[in-house]
Coordinates of C-alpha atoms in Angstrom, one line a residue:
M22 CA 167.9 114.2 116.0
E23 CA 167.5 110.4 115.8
L24 CA 164.3 110.6 117.9
S25 CA 162.8 113.2 115.5
K26 CA 163.5 110.9 112.6
N27 CA 161.8 108.0 114.3
K28 CA 158.7 110.1 115.0
K29 CA 158.5 111.1 111.4
K30 CA 158.9 107.5 110.4
L31 CA 156.1 106.4 112.7
F32 CA 153.9 109.2 111.5
F33 CA 154.5 108.3 107.9
M34 CA 153.7 104.6 108.6
A35 CA 150.5 105.6 110.5
C36 CA 149.4 107.7 107.5
M37 CA 150.0 104.9 105.1
F38 CA 148.0 102.5 107.3
V39 CA 145.0 104.8 107.5
S40 CA 145.2 105.4 103.8
L41 CA 145.3 101.7 103.1
F42 CA 142.4 101.0 105.5
A43 CA 140.3 103.8 103.8
F44 CA 141.1 102.4 100.4
V45 CA 139.9 98.9 101.4
V46 CA 136.7 100.2 102.9
L47 CA 135.9 102.3 99.9
Y48 CA 136.7 99.4 97.5
R49 CA 134.4 97.0 99.3
L50 CA 131.7 99.6 99.3
Q51 CA 132.1 100.1 95.6
L52 CA 131.9 96.4 95.0
H53 CA 128.7 96.1 97.1
T54 CA 127.1 99.0 95.2
Q55 CA 128.1 97.5 91.9
F56 CA 126.6 94.2 93.1
L57 CA 123.2 95.7 93.9
T58 CA 123.2 97.9 90.7
F59 CA 124.0 94.9 88.5
Y60 CA 121.5 92.6 90.1
A61 CA 118.7 95.2 89.9
D62 CA 118.8 94.8 86.2
V63 CA 119.0 91.0 86.1
P64 CA 115.9 88.8 86.2
I65 CA 115.6 87.3 89.7
S66 CA 115.0 83.9 88.1
L67 CA 118.7 84.0 86.9
I68 CA 119.9 84.8 90.4
C69 CA 117.7 82.5 92.4
P70 CA 117.3 79.3 90.3
E71 CA 113.7 77.9 90.3
T72 CA 112.7 74.4 91.4
D73 CA 109.0 73.7 90.7
R74 CA 108.4 77.4 90.5
K75 CA 110.0 77.9 93.9
F76 CA 113.3 79.5 94.4
S77 CA 116.1 77.7 96.2
N78 CA 117.5 79.1 99.4
I79 CA 120.6 80.7 98.2
E80 CA 122.8 82.2 100.9
K81 CA 124.6 85.4 100.2
D82 CA 127.0 87.3 102.3
V83 CA 124.5 90.1 103.0
A84 CA 123.2 91.1 106.4
D85 CA 119.6 89.9 107.3
T86 CA 118.6 93.4 108.0
D87 CA 119.1 94.4 104.4
S88 CA 115.5 93.8 103.3
N89 CA 116.2 95.2 99.8
S90 CA 118.9 92.7 98.9
L91 CA 118.3 89.9 96.5
A92 CA 119.9 87.5 99.0
V93 CA 117.2 88.2 101.5
I94 CA 114.5 87.8 98.8
C95 CA 116.0 84.4 97.9
R96 CA 116.2 83.2 101.5
H97 CA 112.5 84.0 102.0
S98 CA 111.3 81.7 99.3
R99 CA 107.7 82.3 100.3
I100 CA 107.1 86.0 99.8
W101 CA 103.8 87.7 99.9
T102 CA 102.8 91.3 99.2
V103 CA 99.7 93.2 98.5
K104 CA 98.8 95.6 95.6
P105 CA 98.2 99.1 96.9
N106 CA 94.9 100.6 95.9
G107 CA 92.9 103.6 97.0
R108 CA 93.7 106.0 99.7
L109 CA 94.6 105.9 103.4
G110 CA 91.9 103.7 104.7
N111 CA 92.2 101.2 101.8
H112 CA 96.0 101.1 102.3
M113 CA 95.5 100.3 106.0
G114 CA 93.0 97.6 105.2
Q115 CA 95.3 96.0 102.6
Y116 CA 98.3 96.2 105.0
A117 CA 96.5 94.6 107.9
T118 CA 95.0 91.9 105.7
L119 CA 98.5 91.1 104.3
Y120 CA 99.9 91.0 107.8
A121 CA 97.3 88.5 109.0
L122 CA 97.0 86.2 106.0
A123 CA 100.8 85.9 105.5
K124 CA 101.0 84.9 109.2
A125 CA 98.2 82.4 108.8
N126 CA 99.9 80.8 105.8
G127 CA 103.4 80.8 107.1
R128 CA 104.6 83.3 104.6
K129 CA 107.0 86.3 104.8
A130 CA 105.1 89.6 104.1
F131 CA 106.7 92.5 102.3
I132 CA 105.0 95.8 101.3
L133 CA 105.7 97.6 98.0
Q134 CA 107.4 101.0 97.9
E135 CA 104.1 102.8 97.1
M136 CA 102.4 101.5 100.2
H137 CA 105.4 102.3 102.4
N138 CA 105.5 105.9 101.1
Y139 CA 101.8 106.3 101.9
L140 CA 101.8 104.7 105.4
A141 CA 105.3 105.3 106.9
P142 CA 104.9 109.1 107.3
I143 CA 101.9 108.5 109.6
F144 CA 102.4 105.1 111.3
K145 CA 105.3 103.2 112.8
I146 CA 104.8 100.2 110.5
S147 CA 107.3 97.3 110.6
L148 CA 106.8 95.2 107.5
P149 CA 109.9 95.3 105.3
V150 CA 109.8 97.1 101.9
L151 CA 110.3 95.4 98.6
H152 CA 111.6 98.2 96.4
N153 CA 110.4 98.6 92.9
S154 CA 113.8 97.7 91.3
L155 CA 113.5 94.2 92.9
A156 CA 109.7 93.8 92.9
R157 CA 109.5 93.8 89.1
H158 CA 111.6 90.7 88.9
V159 CA 109.6 88.6 91.3
P160 CA 107.1 86.3 89.5
F161 CA 104.1 87.2 91.7
T162 CA 100.8 85.5 91.2
E163 CA 97.8 87.8 91.8
Y164 CA 95.2 86.5 94.3
W165 CA 92.0 88.4 94.5
I166 CA 90.3 88.4 98.0
H167 CA 86.8 89.7 98.8
D168 CA 86.1 91.9 101.9
W169 CA 85.4 89.2 104.5
M170 CA 87.4 86.3 105.8
S171 CA 86.9 82.9 104.3
E172 CA 88.4 79.6 105.3
E173 CA 90.1 79.2 102.0
Y174 CA 92.3 82.1 102.8
N175 CA 94.0 80.1 105.4
H176 CA 95.2 77.7 102.7
I177 CA 96.4 79.8 99.8
E178 CA 98.9 77.9 97.6
G179 CA 101.9 79.6 96.1
S180 CA 105.3 80.9 97.1
F181 CA 105.0 84.4 95.5
I182 CA 101.5 85.8 96.0
Q183 CA 100.3 89.4 95.5
L184 CA 97.0 89.9 97.2
T185 CA 94.6 92.2 95.4
G186 CA 91.3 93.8 96.2
Y187 CA 90.0 96.2 98.8
P188 CA 89.9 94.2 102.0
C189 CA 89.1 96.1 105.2
S190 CA 87.2 93.7 107.3
W191 CA 87.9 93.1 110.9
T192 CA 87.3 89.4 110.2
F193 CA 90.8 89.1 108.7
F194 CA 92.8 90.5 111.5
H195 CA 90.8 91.1 114.7
H196 CA 92.4 88.0 116.4
L197 CA 95.7 89.9 116.0
R198 CA 94.3 93.2 117.3
E199 CA 97.2 94.1 119.5
D200 CA 99.7 93.5 116.6
I201 CA 97.5 95.7 114.3
L202 CA 97.3 98.5 116.9
K203 CA 101.1 98.4 117.2
E204 CA 101.6 98.6 113.5
F205 CA 99.3 101.6 113.2
T206 CA 100.8 103.5 116.1
I207 CA 100.7 107.2 115.1
H208 CA 104.1 109.0 114.9
D209 CA 104.8 111.2 117.9
Y210 CA 104.8 114.5 116.0
L211 CA 101.2 113.8 114.8
K212 CA 100.1 112.8 118.3
T213 CA 101.6 115.9 119.8
E214 CA 99.9 118.2 117.3
A215 CA 96.5 116.4 117.8
N216 CA 96.7 116.6 121.6
R217 CA 97.6 120.3 121.3
V218 CA 94.4 120.9 119.2
L219 CA 92.2 118.9 121.6
E220 CA 93.6 120.7 124.6
G221 CA 92.7 124.0 122.9
L222 CA 89.1 122.8 122.5
K223 CA 88.8 122.0 126.1
R224 CA 88.5 125.6 127.3
F225 CA 86.5 125.9 130.5
R226 CA 85.3 122.3 130.5
K227 CA 86.6 120.0 133.3
N228 CA 85.3 116.6 132.4
V229 CA 85.6 116.5 128.6
T230 CA 84.8 113.5 126.5
Y231 CA 86.1 113.9 123.0
I232 CA 83.9 112.4 120.2
G233 CA 85.6 112.1 116.8
V234 CA 83.2 112.6 113.9
H235 CA 84.2 111.7 110.4
V236 CA 81.8 112.7 107.7
R237 CA 82.6 111.1 104.4
R238 CA 81.3 113.0 101.4
G239 CA 83.3 113.9 98.3
D240 CA 82.8 111.4 95.4
Y241 CA 80.4 109.3 97.6
V242 CA 77.7 112.1 97.2
S243 CA 77.1 110.9 93.7
L244 CA 78.6 107.5 93.7
M245 CA 76.3 105.9 96.3
P246 CA 72.9 106.8 94.7
N247 CA 74.0 106.6 91.1
M248 CA 76.1 103.4 91.2
W249 CA 75.2 101.5 94.3
K250 CA 71.5 102.4 95.0
G251 CA 72.6 103.8 98.4
V252 CA 72.9 106.9 100.5
I253 CA 75.5 108.6 102.6
A254 CA 75.0 110.0 106.1
D255 CA 72.5 112.9 106.3
K256 CA 71.7 115.5 108.9
G257 CA 69.2 113.3 110.7
Y258 CA 71.7 110.5 111.2
L259 CA 74.4 112.8 112.6
E260 CA 71.9 114.4 115.0
K261 CA 70.8 111.0 116.3
A262 CA 74.4 110.0 116.8
M263 CA 75.5 113.2 118.5
N264 CA 72.5 113.3 120.8
Y265 CA 73.4 109.7 121.9
F266 CA 76.7 111.0 123.3
R267 CA 75.1 114.3 124.6
R268 CA 72.7 112.2 126.7
K269 CA 75.5 109.9 127.9
Y270 CA 78.3 112.3 128.8
K271 CA 78.2 115.6 130.7
E272 CA 80.6 117.6 128.6
P273 CA 81.1 116.0 125.2
V274 CA 83.2 117.8 122.6
F275 CA 82.6 116.8 118.9
V276 CA 85.7 117.0 116.8
V277 CA 84.6 117.0 113.1
T278 CA 86.7 116.0 110.2
S279 CA 85.4 115.7 106.7
N280 CA 86.1 116.1 103.0
G281 CA 82.9 118.1 102.8
M282 CA 83.5 120.6 105.7
Q283 CA 81.2 123.3 104.3
W284 CA 78.2 120.9 104.3
C285 CA 79.1 120.0 107.9
K286 CA 79.1 123.6 109.0
E287 CA 75.7 124.2 107.4
N288 CA 74.0 121.0 108.7
L289 CA 75.4 120.1 112.1
D290 CA 73.7 121.6 115.1
N291 CA 76.2 123.7 117.1
S292 CA 73.7 125.5 119.3
K293 CA 75.3 124.1 122.4
G294 CA 78.8 125.2 121.3
D295 CA 80.1 121.7 121.6
V296 CA 80.9 121.1 117.9
F297 CA 84.4 122.0 116.5
F298 CA 85.2 121.8 112.8
S299 CA 88.9 121.0 113.4
G300 CA 90.0 118.9 110.4
D301 CA 91.4 120.4 107.2
G302 CA 89.8 117.9 104.9
N303 CA 92.9 117.6 102.8
E304 CA 92.7 114.2 101.2
S305 CA 96.3 114.4 99.9
T306 CA 97.7 114.8 103.5
P307 CA 95.2 112.9 105.7
G308 CA 97.6 112.3 108.6
K309 CA 96.5 115.3 110.7
D310 CA 92.8 114.6 110.5
F311 CA 93.4 110.9 111.2
A312 CA 95.5 111.7 114.2
L313 CA 92.8 114.0 115.6
L314 CA 90.2 111.2 115.3
V315 CA 92.3 108.5 116.9
S316 CA 93.1 110.9 119.8
C317 CA 89.5 111.1 120.8
N318 CA 87.6 108.8 123.2
H319 CA 84.8 107.7 121.0
T320 CA 83.8 107.9 117.3
I321 CA 80.9 108.7 115.0
M322 CA 81.6 107.3 111.6
T323 CA 79.5 107.6 108.5
I324 CA 80.7 105.4 105.6
G325 CA 84.1 104.4 104.3
T326 CA 87.4 102.9 105.4
F327 CA 88.9 106.1 106.9
G328 CA 86.1 106.2 109.5
F329 CA 86.4 102.5 110.1
W330 CA 90.1 102.6 111.0
A331 CA 89.6 105.7 113.2
S332 CA 87.0 103.8 115.1
Y333 CA 89.0 100.6 115.3
L334 CA 92.1 102.3 116.6
V335 CA 90.2 104.4 119.2
G336 CA 88.6 101.4 120.7
G337 CA 85.8 103.3 122.4
E338 CA 82.1 103.4 121.5
T339 CA 81.4 103.7 117.8
I340 CA 78.2 104.7 116.1
Y341 CA 78.0 103.9 112.4
L342 CA 75.5 104.2 109.5
T343 CA 73.9 100.9 108.6
N344 CA 71.5 99.6 106.0
F345 CA 72.5 102.4 103.6
T346 CA 71.6 100.6 100.3
L347 CA 68.5 99.1 98.9
P348 CA 68.3 95.3 99.3
E349 CA 68.9 94.7 95.6
S350 CA 72.0 96.8 95.5
E351 CA 75.0 95.2 93.8
F352 CA 77.1 96.8 96.6
L353 CA 75.9 94.0 98.9
K354 CA 77.8 91.4 96.7
L355 CA 81.0 93.2 97.7
F356 CA 80.2 94.3 101.2
H357 CA 78.8 92.5 104.2
Y358 CA 77.6 94.6 107.1
D359 CA 78.4 92.0 109.8
A360 CA 82.0 91.7 108.4
A361 CA 82.5 95.5 108.1
F362 CA 81.4 96.6 111.6
L363 CA 82.3 95.1 115.0
P364 CA 79.4 93.5 116.8
E365 CA 79.6 95.8 119.8
W366 CA 79.4 98.9 117.6
I367 CA 76.1 100.7 117.4
G368 CA 74.4 101.0 114.0
I369 CA 71.7 103.6 113.1
P370 CA 69.8 102.7 109.9
A371 CA 70.0 105.1 107.1
D372 CA 67.0 107.0 105.7
L373 CA 66.5 105.5 102.3
S374 CA 63.6 107.7 101.3
P375 CA 65.6 109.8 98.9
L376 CA 66.0 106.6 96.8
K377 CA 62.3 105.9 96.6
P378 CA 61.6 107.9 93.4
W379 CA 64.6 106.2 91.8
K380 CA 63.4 102.8 93.0
N381 CA 59.9 103.3 91.6
W382 CA 61.4 104.4 88.3
N383 CA 63.1 101.1 88.0

């Protein structure tokens, strides 16, 4: 009887101990939540006092892995980010440029939530996220950069910089190529699906060489001639590019992705049965098309950052459209051919004859 009472007493004490432990854990969790909720609505300047526009290194009892805590923001008193603009190719260019320039200037790079939401479902990116609730309190200074590397970008002054613009030039980040390739590693589920599609295209062929073809159309069909005195890739350019690979490889397979797939089906020569219109052309979910392109051996690009990044990540031979504007185009003030395309890539000049009537009219 006495033994039974002791057991009940021990059981009761154990229950009390577990309950007390649970209470302490929940209480600390509640305090932490209240801390973050409170500070999300307080200007960061009140939490991290400024000295000559630079925040002091205030230590908080928060783990370094918590990239969303104000303590971490304060400790990294030289924070850079980049303003997300455009679609996938633009986001990739902005991410890679931020990665490279922050490293060159000894700054800590964060990406905004919008960019993370765009890139993270496709790539295994590693830069920490600065959530909107905190980002709005950071006194960023916007710093516009053009689309080629300049020496001045190695010496940017300021602790809280937000890069702006549409940078996508290899001149910013090519010296960090291995890092960039790692950042833009495709998620396994996309790789698996892309490889499944390519395997299905193989059929009876034994020595297949896959050529990814990205045909950029959409808004560029009117934008290039009407705004930039330029053209986009036509049937003649694509025939030249495809014939280059047909001459070089015994069993090429051309995997076409485009936001103008109907035009591609009507204009690309498939008399040899080696052209496959595999992309879905959905610009709102570009991951599948991009994964297809980067799973190929070589690339034919036309115009735009989507094709550039596919070519850059593939690393094989790349054929691109060059000299696609008139010499007096304002576009050339924003875009340099030698900074846009790697020296080893093969350029085929565009046919500018459709612009001649427009040119004579001016």
